[in-house]
CSV table of C-alpha atoms in Angstrom, one decimal:
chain,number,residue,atom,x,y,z
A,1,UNK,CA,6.0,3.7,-44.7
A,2,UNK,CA,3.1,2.1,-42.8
A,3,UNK,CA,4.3,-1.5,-41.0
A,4,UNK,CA,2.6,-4.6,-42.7
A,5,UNK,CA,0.7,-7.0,-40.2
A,6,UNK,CA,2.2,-10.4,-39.8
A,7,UNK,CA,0.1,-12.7,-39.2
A,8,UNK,CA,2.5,-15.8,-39.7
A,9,UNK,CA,6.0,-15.9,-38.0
A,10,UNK,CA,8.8,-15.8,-40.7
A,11,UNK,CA,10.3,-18.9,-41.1
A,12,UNK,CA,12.7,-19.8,-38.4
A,13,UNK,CA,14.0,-23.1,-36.7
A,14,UNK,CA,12.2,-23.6,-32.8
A,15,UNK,CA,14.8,-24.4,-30.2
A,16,UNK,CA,15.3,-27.8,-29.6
A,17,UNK,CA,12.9,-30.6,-27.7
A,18,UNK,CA,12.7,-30.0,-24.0
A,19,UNK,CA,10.3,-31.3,-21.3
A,20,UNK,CA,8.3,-28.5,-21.1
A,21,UNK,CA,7.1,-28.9,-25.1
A,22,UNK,CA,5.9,-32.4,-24.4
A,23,UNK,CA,2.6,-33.4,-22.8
A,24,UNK,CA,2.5,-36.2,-20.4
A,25,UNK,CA,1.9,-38.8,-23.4
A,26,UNK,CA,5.0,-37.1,-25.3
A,27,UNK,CA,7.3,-37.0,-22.1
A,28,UNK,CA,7.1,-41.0,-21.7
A,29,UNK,CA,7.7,-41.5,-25.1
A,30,UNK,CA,10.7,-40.0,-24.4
A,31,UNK,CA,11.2,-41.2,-21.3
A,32,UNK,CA,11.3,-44.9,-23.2
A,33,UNK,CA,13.4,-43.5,-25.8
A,34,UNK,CA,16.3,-43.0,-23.4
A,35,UNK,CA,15.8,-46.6,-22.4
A,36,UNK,CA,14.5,-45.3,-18.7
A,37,UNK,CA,11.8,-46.7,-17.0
A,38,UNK,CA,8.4,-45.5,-17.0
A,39,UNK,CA,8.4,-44.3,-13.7
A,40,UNK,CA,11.1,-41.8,-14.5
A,41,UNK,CA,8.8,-39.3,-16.3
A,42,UNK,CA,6.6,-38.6,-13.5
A,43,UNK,CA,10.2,-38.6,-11.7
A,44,UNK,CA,11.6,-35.9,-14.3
A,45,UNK,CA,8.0,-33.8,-14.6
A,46,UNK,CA,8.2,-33.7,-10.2
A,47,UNK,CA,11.2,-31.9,-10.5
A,48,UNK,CA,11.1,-29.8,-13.0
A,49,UNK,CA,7.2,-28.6,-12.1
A,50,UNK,CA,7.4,-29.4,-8.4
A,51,UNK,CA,10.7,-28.6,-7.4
A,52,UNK,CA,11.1,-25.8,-10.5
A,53,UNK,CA,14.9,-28.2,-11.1
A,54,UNK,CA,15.8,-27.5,-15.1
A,55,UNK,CA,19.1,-28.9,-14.4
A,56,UNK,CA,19.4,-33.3,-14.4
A,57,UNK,CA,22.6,-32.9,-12.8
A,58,UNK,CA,20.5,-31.3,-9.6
A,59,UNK,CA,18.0,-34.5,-9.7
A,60,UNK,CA,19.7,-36.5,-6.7
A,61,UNK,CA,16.7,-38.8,-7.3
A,62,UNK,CA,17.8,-39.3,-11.0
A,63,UNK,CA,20.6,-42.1,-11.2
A,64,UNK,CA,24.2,-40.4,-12.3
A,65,UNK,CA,24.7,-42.6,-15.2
A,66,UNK,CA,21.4,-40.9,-16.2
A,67,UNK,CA,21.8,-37.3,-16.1
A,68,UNK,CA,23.8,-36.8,-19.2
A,69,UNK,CA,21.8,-38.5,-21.3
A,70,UNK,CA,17.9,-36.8,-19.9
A,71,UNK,CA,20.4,-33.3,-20.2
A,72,UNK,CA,20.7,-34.1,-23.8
A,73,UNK,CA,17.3,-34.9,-24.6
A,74,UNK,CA,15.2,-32.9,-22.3
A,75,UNK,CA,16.3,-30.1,-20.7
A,76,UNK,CA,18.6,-27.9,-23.4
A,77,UNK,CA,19.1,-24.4,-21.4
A,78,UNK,CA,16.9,-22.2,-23.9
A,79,UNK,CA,17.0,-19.1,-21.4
A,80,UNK,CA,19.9,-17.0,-20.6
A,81,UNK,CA,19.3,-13.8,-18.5
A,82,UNK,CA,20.6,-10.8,-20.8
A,83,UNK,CA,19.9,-8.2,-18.4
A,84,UNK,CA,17.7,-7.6,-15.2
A,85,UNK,CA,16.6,-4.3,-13.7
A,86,UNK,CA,14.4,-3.7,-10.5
A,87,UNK,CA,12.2,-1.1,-9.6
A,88,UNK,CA,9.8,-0.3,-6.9
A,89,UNK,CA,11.6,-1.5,-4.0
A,90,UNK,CA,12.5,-4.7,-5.9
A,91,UNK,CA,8.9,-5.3,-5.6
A,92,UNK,CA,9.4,-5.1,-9.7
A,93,UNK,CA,11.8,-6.8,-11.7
A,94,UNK,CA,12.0,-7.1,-15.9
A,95,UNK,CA,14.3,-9.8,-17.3
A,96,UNK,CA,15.4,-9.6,-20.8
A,97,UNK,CA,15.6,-12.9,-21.5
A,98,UNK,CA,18.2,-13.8,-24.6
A,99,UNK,CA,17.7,-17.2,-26.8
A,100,UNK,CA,19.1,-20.1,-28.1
A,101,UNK,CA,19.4,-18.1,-31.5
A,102,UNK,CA,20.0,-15.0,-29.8
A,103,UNK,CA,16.2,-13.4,-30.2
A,104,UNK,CA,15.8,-11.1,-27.2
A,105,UNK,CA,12.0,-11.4,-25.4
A,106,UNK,CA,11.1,-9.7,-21.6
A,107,UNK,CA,9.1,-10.7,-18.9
A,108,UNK,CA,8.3,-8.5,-15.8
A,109,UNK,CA,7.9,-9.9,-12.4
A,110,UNK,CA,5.3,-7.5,-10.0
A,111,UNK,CA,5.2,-8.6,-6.5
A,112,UNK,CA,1.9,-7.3,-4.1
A,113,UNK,CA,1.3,-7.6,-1.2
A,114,UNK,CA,-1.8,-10.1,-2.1
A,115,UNK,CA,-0.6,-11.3,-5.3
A,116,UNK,CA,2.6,-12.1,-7.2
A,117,UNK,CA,2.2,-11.3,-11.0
A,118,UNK,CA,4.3,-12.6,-13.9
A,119,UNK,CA,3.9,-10.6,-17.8
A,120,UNK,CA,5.3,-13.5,-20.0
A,121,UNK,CA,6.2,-13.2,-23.7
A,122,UNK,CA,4.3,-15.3,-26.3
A,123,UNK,CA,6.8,-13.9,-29.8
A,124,UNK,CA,10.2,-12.2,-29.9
A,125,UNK,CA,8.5,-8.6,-31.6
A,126,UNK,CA,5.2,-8.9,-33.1
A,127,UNK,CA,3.4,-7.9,-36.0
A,128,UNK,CA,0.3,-6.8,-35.2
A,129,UNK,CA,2.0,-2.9,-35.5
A,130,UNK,CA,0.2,-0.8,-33.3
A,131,UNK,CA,1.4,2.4,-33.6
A,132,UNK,CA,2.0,3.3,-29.5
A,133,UNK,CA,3.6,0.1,-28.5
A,134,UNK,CA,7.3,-0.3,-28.7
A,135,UNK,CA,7.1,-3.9,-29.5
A,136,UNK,CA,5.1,-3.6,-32.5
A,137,UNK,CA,7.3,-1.1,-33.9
A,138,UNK,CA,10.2,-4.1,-34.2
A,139,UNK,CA,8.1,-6.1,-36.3
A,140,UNK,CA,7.9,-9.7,-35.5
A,141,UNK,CA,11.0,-11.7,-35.4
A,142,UNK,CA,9.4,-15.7,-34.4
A,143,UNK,CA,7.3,-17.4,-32.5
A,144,UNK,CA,8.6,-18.7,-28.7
A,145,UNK,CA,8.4,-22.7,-28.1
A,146,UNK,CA,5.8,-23.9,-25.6
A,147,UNK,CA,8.9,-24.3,-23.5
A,148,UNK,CA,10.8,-20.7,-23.9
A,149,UNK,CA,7.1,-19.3,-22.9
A,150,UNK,CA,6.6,-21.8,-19.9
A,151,UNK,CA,10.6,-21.6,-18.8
A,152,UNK,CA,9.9,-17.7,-17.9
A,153,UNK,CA,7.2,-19.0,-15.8
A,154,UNK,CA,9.7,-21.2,-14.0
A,155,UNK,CA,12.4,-18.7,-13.6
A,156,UNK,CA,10.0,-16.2,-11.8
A,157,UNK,CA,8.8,-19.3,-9.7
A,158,UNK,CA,12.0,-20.0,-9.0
A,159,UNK,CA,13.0,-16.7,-7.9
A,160,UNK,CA,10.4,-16.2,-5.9
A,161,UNK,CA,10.3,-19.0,-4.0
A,162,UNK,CA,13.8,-19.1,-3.0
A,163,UNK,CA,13.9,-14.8,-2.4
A,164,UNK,CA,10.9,-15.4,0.2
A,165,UNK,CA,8.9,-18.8,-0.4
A,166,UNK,CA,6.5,-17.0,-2.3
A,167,UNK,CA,4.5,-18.4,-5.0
A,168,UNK,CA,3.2,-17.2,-8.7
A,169,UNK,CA,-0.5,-16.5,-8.3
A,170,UNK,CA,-1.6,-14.5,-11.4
A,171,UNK,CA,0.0,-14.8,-15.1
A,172,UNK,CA,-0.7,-12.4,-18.1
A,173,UNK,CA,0.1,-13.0,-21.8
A,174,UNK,CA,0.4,-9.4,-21.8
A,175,UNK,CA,4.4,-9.2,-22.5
A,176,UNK,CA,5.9,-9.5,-26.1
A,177,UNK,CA,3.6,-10.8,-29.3
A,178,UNK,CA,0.4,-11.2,-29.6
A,179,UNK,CA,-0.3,-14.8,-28.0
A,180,UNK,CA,-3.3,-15.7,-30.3
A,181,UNK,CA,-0.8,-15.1,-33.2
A,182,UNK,CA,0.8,-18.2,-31.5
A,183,UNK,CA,-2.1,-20.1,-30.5
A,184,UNK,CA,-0.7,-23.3,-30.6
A,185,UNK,CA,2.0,-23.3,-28.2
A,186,UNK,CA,0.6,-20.8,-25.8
A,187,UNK,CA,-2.7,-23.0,-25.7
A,188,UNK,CA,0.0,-26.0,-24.5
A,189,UNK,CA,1.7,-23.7,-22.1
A,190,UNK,CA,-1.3,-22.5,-20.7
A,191,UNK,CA,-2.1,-26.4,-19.8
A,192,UNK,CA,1.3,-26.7,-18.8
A,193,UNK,CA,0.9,-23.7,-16.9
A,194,UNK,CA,-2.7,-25.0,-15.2
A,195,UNK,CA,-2.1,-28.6,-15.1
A,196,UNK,CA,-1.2,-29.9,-11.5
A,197,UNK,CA,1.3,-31.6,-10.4
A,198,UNK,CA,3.3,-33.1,-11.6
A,199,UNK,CA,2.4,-32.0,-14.9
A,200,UNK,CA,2.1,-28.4,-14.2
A,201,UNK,CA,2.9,-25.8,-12.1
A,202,UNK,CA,-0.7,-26.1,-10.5
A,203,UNK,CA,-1.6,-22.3,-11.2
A,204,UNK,CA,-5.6,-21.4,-11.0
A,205,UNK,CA,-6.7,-20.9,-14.6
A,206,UNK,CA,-9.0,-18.2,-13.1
A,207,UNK,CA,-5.3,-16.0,-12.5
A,208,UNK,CA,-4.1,-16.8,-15.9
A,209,UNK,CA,-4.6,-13.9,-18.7
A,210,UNK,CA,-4.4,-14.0,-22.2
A,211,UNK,CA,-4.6,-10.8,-24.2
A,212,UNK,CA,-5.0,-10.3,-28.0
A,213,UNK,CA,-5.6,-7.3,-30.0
A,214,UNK,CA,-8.7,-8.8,-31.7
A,215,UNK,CA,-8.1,-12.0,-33.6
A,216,UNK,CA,-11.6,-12.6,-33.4
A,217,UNK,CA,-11.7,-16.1,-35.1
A,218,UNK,CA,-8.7,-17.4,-32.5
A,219,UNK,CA,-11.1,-15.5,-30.0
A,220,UNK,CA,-13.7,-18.1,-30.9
A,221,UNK,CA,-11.6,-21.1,-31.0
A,222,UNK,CA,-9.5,-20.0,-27.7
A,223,UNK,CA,-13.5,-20.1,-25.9
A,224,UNK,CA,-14.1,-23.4,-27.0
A,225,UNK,CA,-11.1,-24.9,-25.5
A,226,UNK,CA,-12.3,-24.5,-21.9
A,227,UNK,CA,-9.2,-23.8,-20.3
A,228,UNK,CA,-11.3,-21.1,-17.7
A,229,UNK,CA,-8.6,-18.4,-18.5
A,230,UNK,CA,-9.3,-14.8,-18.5
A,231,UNK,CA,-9.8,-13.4,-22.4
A,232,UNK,CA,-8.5,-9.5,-22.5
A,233,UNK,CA,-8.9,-7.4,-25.8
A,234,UNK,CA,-6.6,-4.4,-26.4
A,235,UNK,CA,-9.2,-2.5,-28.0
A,236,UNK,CA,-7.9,1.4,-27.3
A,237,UNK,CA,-10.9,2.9,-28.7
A,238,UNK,CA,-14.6,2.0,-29.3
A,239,UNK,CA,-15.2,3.4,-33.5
A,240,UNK,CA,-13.2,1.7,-36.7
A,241,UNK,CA,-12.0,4.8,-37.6
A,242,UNK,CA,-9.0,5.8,-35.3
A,243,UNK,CA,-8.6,1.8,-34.5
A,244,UNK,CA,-7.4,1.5,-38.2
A,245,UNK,CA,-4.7,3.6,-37.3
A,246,UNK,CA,-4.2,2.5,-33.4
A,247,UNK,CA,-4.6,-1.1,-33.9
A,248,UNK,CA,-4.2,-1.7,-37.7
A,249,UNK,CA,-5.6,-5.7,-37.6
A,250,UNK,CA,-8.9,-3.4,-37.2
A,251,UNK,CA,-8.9,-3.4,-41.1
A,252,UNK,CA,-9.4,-7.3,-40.7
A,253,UNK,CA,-11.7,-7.3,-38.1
A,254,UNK,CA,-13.4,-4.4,-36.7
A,255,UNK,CA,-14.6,-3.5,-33.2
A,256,UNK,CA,-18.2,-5.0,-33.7
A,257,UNK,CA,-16.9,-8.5,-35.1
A,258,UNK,CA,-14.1,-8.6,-31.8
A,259,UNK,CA,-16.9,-7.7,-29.8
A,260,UNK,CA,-19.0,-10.4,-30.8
A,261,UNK,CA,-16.3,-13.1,-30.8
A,262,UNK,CA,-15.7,-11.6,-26.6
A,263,UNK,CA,-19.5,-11.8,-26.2
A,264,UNK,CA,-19.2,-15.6,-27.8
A,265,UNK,CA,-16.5,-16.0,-25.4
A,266,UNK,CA,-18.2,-14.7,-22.2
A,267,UNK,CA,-21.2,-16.9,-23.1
A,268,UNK,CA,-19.2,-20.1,-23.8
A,269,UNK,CA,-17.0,-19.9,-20.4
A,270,UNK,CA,-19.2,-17.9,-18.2
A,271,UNK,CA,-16.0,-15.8,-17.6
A,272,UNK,CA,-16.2,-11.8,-17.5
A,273,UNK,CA,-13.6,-10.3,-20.5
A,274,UNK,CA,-11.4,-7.7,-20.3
A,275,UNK,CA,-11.4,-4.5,-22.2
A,276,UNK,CA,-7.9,-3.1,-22.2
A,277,UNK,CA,-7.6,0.7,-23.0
A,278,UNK,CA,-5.0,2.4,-23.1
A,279,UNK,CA,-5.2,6.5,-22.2
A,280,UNK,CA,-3.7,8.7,-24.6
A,281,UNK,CA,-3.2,12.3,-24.4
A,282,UNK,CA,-5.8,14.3,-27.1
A,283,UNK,CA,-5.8,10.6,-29.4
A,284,UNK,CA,-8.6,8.9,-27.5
A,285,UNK,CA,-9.3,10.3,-24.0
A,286,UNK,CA,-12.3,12.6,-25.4
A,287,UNK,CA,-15.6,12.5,-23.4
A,288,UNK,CA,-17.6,10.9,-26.4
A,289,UNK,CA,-15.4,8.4,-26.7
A,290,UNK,CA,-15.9,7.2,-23.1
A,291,UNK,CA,-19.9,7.6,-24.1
A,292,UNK,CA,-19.3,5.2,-26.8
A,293,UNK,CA,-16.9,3.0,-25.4
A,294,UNK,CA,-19.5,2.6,-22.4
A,295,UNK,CA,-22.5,2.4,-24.7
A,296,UNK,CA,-20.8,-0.4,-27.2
A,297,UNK,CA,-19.7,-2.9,-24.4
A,298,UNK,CA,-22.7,-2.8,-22.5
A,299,UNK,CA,-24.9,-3.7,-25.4
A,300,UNK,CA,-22.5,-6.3,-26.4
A,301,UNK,CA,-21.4,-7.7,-23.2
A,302,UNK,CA,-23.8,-6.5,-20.5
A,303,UNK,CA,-22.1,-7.4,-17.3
A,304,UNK,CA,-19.6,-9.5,-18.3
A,305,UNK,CA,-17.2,-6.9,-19.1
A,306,UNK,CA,-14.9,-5.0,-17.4
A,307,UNK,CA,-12.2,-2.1,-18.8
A,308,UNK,CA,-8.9,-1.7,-17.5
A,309,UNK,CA,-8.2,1.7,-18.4
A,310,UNK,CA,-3.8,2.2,-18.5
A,311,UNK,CA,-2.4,5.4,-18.2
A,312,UNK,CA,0.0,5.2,-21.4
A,313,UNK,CA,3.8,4.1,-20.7
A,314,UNK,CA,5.2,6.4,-22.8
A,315,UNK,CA,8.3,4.8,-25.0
A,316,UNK,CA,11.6,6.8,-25.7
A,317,UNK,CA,11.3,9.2,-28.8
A,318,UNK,CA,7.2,8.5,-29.0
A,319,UNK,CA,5.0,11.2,-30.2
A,320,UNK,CA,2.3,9.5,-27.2
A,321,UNK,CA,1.8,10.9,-24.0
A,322,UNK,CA,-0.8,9.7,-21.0
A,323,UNK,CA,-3.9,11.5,-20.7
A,324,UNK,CA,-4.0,14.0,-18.1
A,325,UNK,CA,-5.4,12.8,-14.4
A,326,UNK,CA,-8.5,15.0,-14.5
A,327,UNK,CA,-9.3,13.6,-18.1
A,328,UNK,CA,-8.5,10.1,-17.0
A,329,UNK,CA,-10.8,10.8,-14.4
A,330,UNK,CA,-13.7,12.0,-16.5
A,331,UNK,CA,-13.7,9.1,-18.9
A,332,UNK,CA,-13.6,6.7,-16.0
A,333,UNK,CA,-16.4,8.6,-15.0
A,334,UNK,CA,-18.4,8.1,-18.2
A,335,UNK,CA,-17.8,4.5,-18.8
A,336,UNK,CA,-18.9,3.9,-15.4
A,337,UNK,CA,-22.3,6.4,-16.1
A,338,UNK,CA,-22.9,3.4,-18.9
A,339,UNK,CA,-23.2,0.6,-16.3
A,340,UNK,CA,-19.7,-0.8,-17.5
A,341,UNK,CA,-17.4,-1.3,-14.7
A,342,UNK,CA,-14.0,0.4,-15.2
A,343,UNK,CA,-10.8,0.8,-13.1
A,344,UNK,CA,-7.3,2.0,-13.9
A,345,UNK,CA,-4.8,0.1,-13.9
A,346,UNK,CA,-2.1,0.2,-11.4
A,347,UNK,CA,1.3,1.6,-13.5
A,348,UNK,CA,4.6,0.0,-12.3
A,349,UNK,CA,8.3,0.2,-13.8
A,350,UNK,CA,8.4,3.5,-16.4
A,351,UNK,CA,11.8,4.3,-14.8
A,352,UNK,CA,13.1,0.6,-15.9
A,353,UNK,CA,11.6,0.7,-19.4
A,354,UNK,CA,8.9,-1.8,-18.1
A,355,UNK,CA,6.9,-1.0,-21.4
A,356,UNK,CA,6.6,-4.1,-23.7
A,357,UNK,CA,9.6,-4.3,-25.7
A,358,UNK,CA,11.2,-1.2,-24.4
A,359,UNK,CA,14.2,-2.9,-22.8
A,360,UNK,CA,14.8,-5.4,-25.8
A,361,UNK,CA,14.5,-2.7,-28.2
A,362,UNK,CA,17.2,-0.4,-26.1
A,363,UNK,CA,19.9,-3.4,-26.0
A,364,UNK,CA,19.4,-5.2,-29.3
């Protein structure tokens, strides 16, 4: 039986309130709530941004008498660590991350030697059902608060600082969900996310990424926002006809309407989108699709596109494969002979399930 899209989260109770959910207006309401002085949010929004501190009782700053009370009303621990696995050297690391409610999401930490990347989770499943990825095959389960998205953010900050004093450079919406399926809250963790101190974690909007399969209206409304973030579309092939299979929100709106909400976008933010393909052996690796792929983006988008080409992470009983090297080759080959830029994307963690939704899927 073929998987319905969801395009609404079944109806499920968020966590409860915690810092990271409330803008700075929201967190001195709060702030005056608990009968604290005004000064006290900044205070609180310091540590938990600055000094990446979840825990009141670790606020020396934060009177005693107070801690219990800011625990209670701020800072519920939404994230427990269900299981972590390294690869790589330890220069990659996927967490499994286990809810309030017990939903299971993943996040993979990739550390280079320019860069430290974080792929966050915007949904426990999703239900966009594309047919290769082992996430949509669980179907969507809810929606993640603003604060389970941004705490996975603060973990890896966390970690990172205190393994080596490094620091977060680049984020991706890239892990569980499809974020635009969630647009509220990961619009407001993306200003968390941005904002600097002390109401953010001060990352350059220019290294933050949020993918979508092609929710072209959200694409639209995400542009107008002006947050300078980097727009990437899982499109997987360039012609309706296999993308109604691949990708089956295609049927809602095809590659021509995505394209032309990207093009909107690229005009609004003077930002270059992404064109995410994934490689797969005999589906859509053939030389005309290349041609068209090539031929589509650079009337729609000119220069101010770019595809990522990924080498398919095959998932445990899957019927997909990646394409062989000399036919990844090719195809690079041909988008390039279009005058679209195209790369492939550097593959990291098959041998610790790093595929979206492989690890939650394997531990329940």
């Amino acid at each position: 039986m073929k998987q319905q899209l969801v395009f609404e989260a079944p109806r499920r109770a968020l966590p409860p309130r915690h810092l990271a959910d409330l803008d700075a207006d929201g967190l001195a309401t709060a702030v005056a709530e608990l009968g604290l002085p005004a000064f006290r949010a900044k205070q609180l929004a310091q540590q938990y941004y600055g000094r990446l501190i979840a825990d009141p009782q670790q606020m020396t700053d934060l009177p005693a008498t107070a801690r219990e009370s800011v625990a209670d009303a701020l800072f519920p621990k939404l994230l427990t660590a269900a299981s972590e696995i390294e690869c790589d050297a330890g220069e990659t690391r996927k967490t499994l991350w286990r809810a309030l409610d017990h939903t299971s999401f993943e996040a993979v930490l990739m550390r280079y030697p320019r860069r430290n990347t974080l792929c966050i989770s915007s949904q426990a499943g999703c239900g966009m059902a594309c047919v290769f990825c082992a996430t949509g095959q669980q179907g969507l389960t809810r929606n993640l608060s603003t604060a389970e998205i941004v705490e996975q953010v603060r973990a890896a900050s966390a970690e990172l600082r205190d393994r080596d004093q490094g620091r977060l450079s680049n984020i991706v919406f890239m892990g569980m969900g499809e974020p635009l399926a969630n647009y509220a809250r990961v619009v407001a963790a993306v200003r968390r996310i941005t904002a600097p101190a002390p109401h953010g974690f001060g990352i350059s909007p220019r290294g933050v990424t949020v993918s979508t399969v092609g929710l072209a209206p959200a694409i639209r409304k995400l542009a107008d926002e002006q947050l300078g973030v980097t727009l990437a579309v899982s499109l997987h092939t360039p012609d309706d006809e296999l993308r109604d299979t691949l990708v089956p929100v295609n049927t809602r709106w095809q590659v021509a309407e995505v394209l032309d909400a990207a093009r909107y976008f690229a005009d609004v933010t003077g930002r270059r989108v992404s064109i995410e393909y994934a490689l797969i052996r005999d589906i859509n690796d053939q030389p005309w699709r290349a041609d068209l792929l090539g031929k589509k983006l650079h009337k729609a988008l000119g220069q101010l596109v770019h595809v990522n080409l990924i080498p398919l992470n095959p998932t445990p009983g899957s019927q997909w494969d990646a394409s062989p090297k000399p036919v990844e080759r090719e195809f690079v080959r041909r988008v390039r002979a279009q005058g679209v830029s195209c790369t492939v994307r550097d593959t990291r963690g098959q041998e610790i399930a790093a595929a979206c939704g492989q690890l939650a899927a394997e531990q329940g």
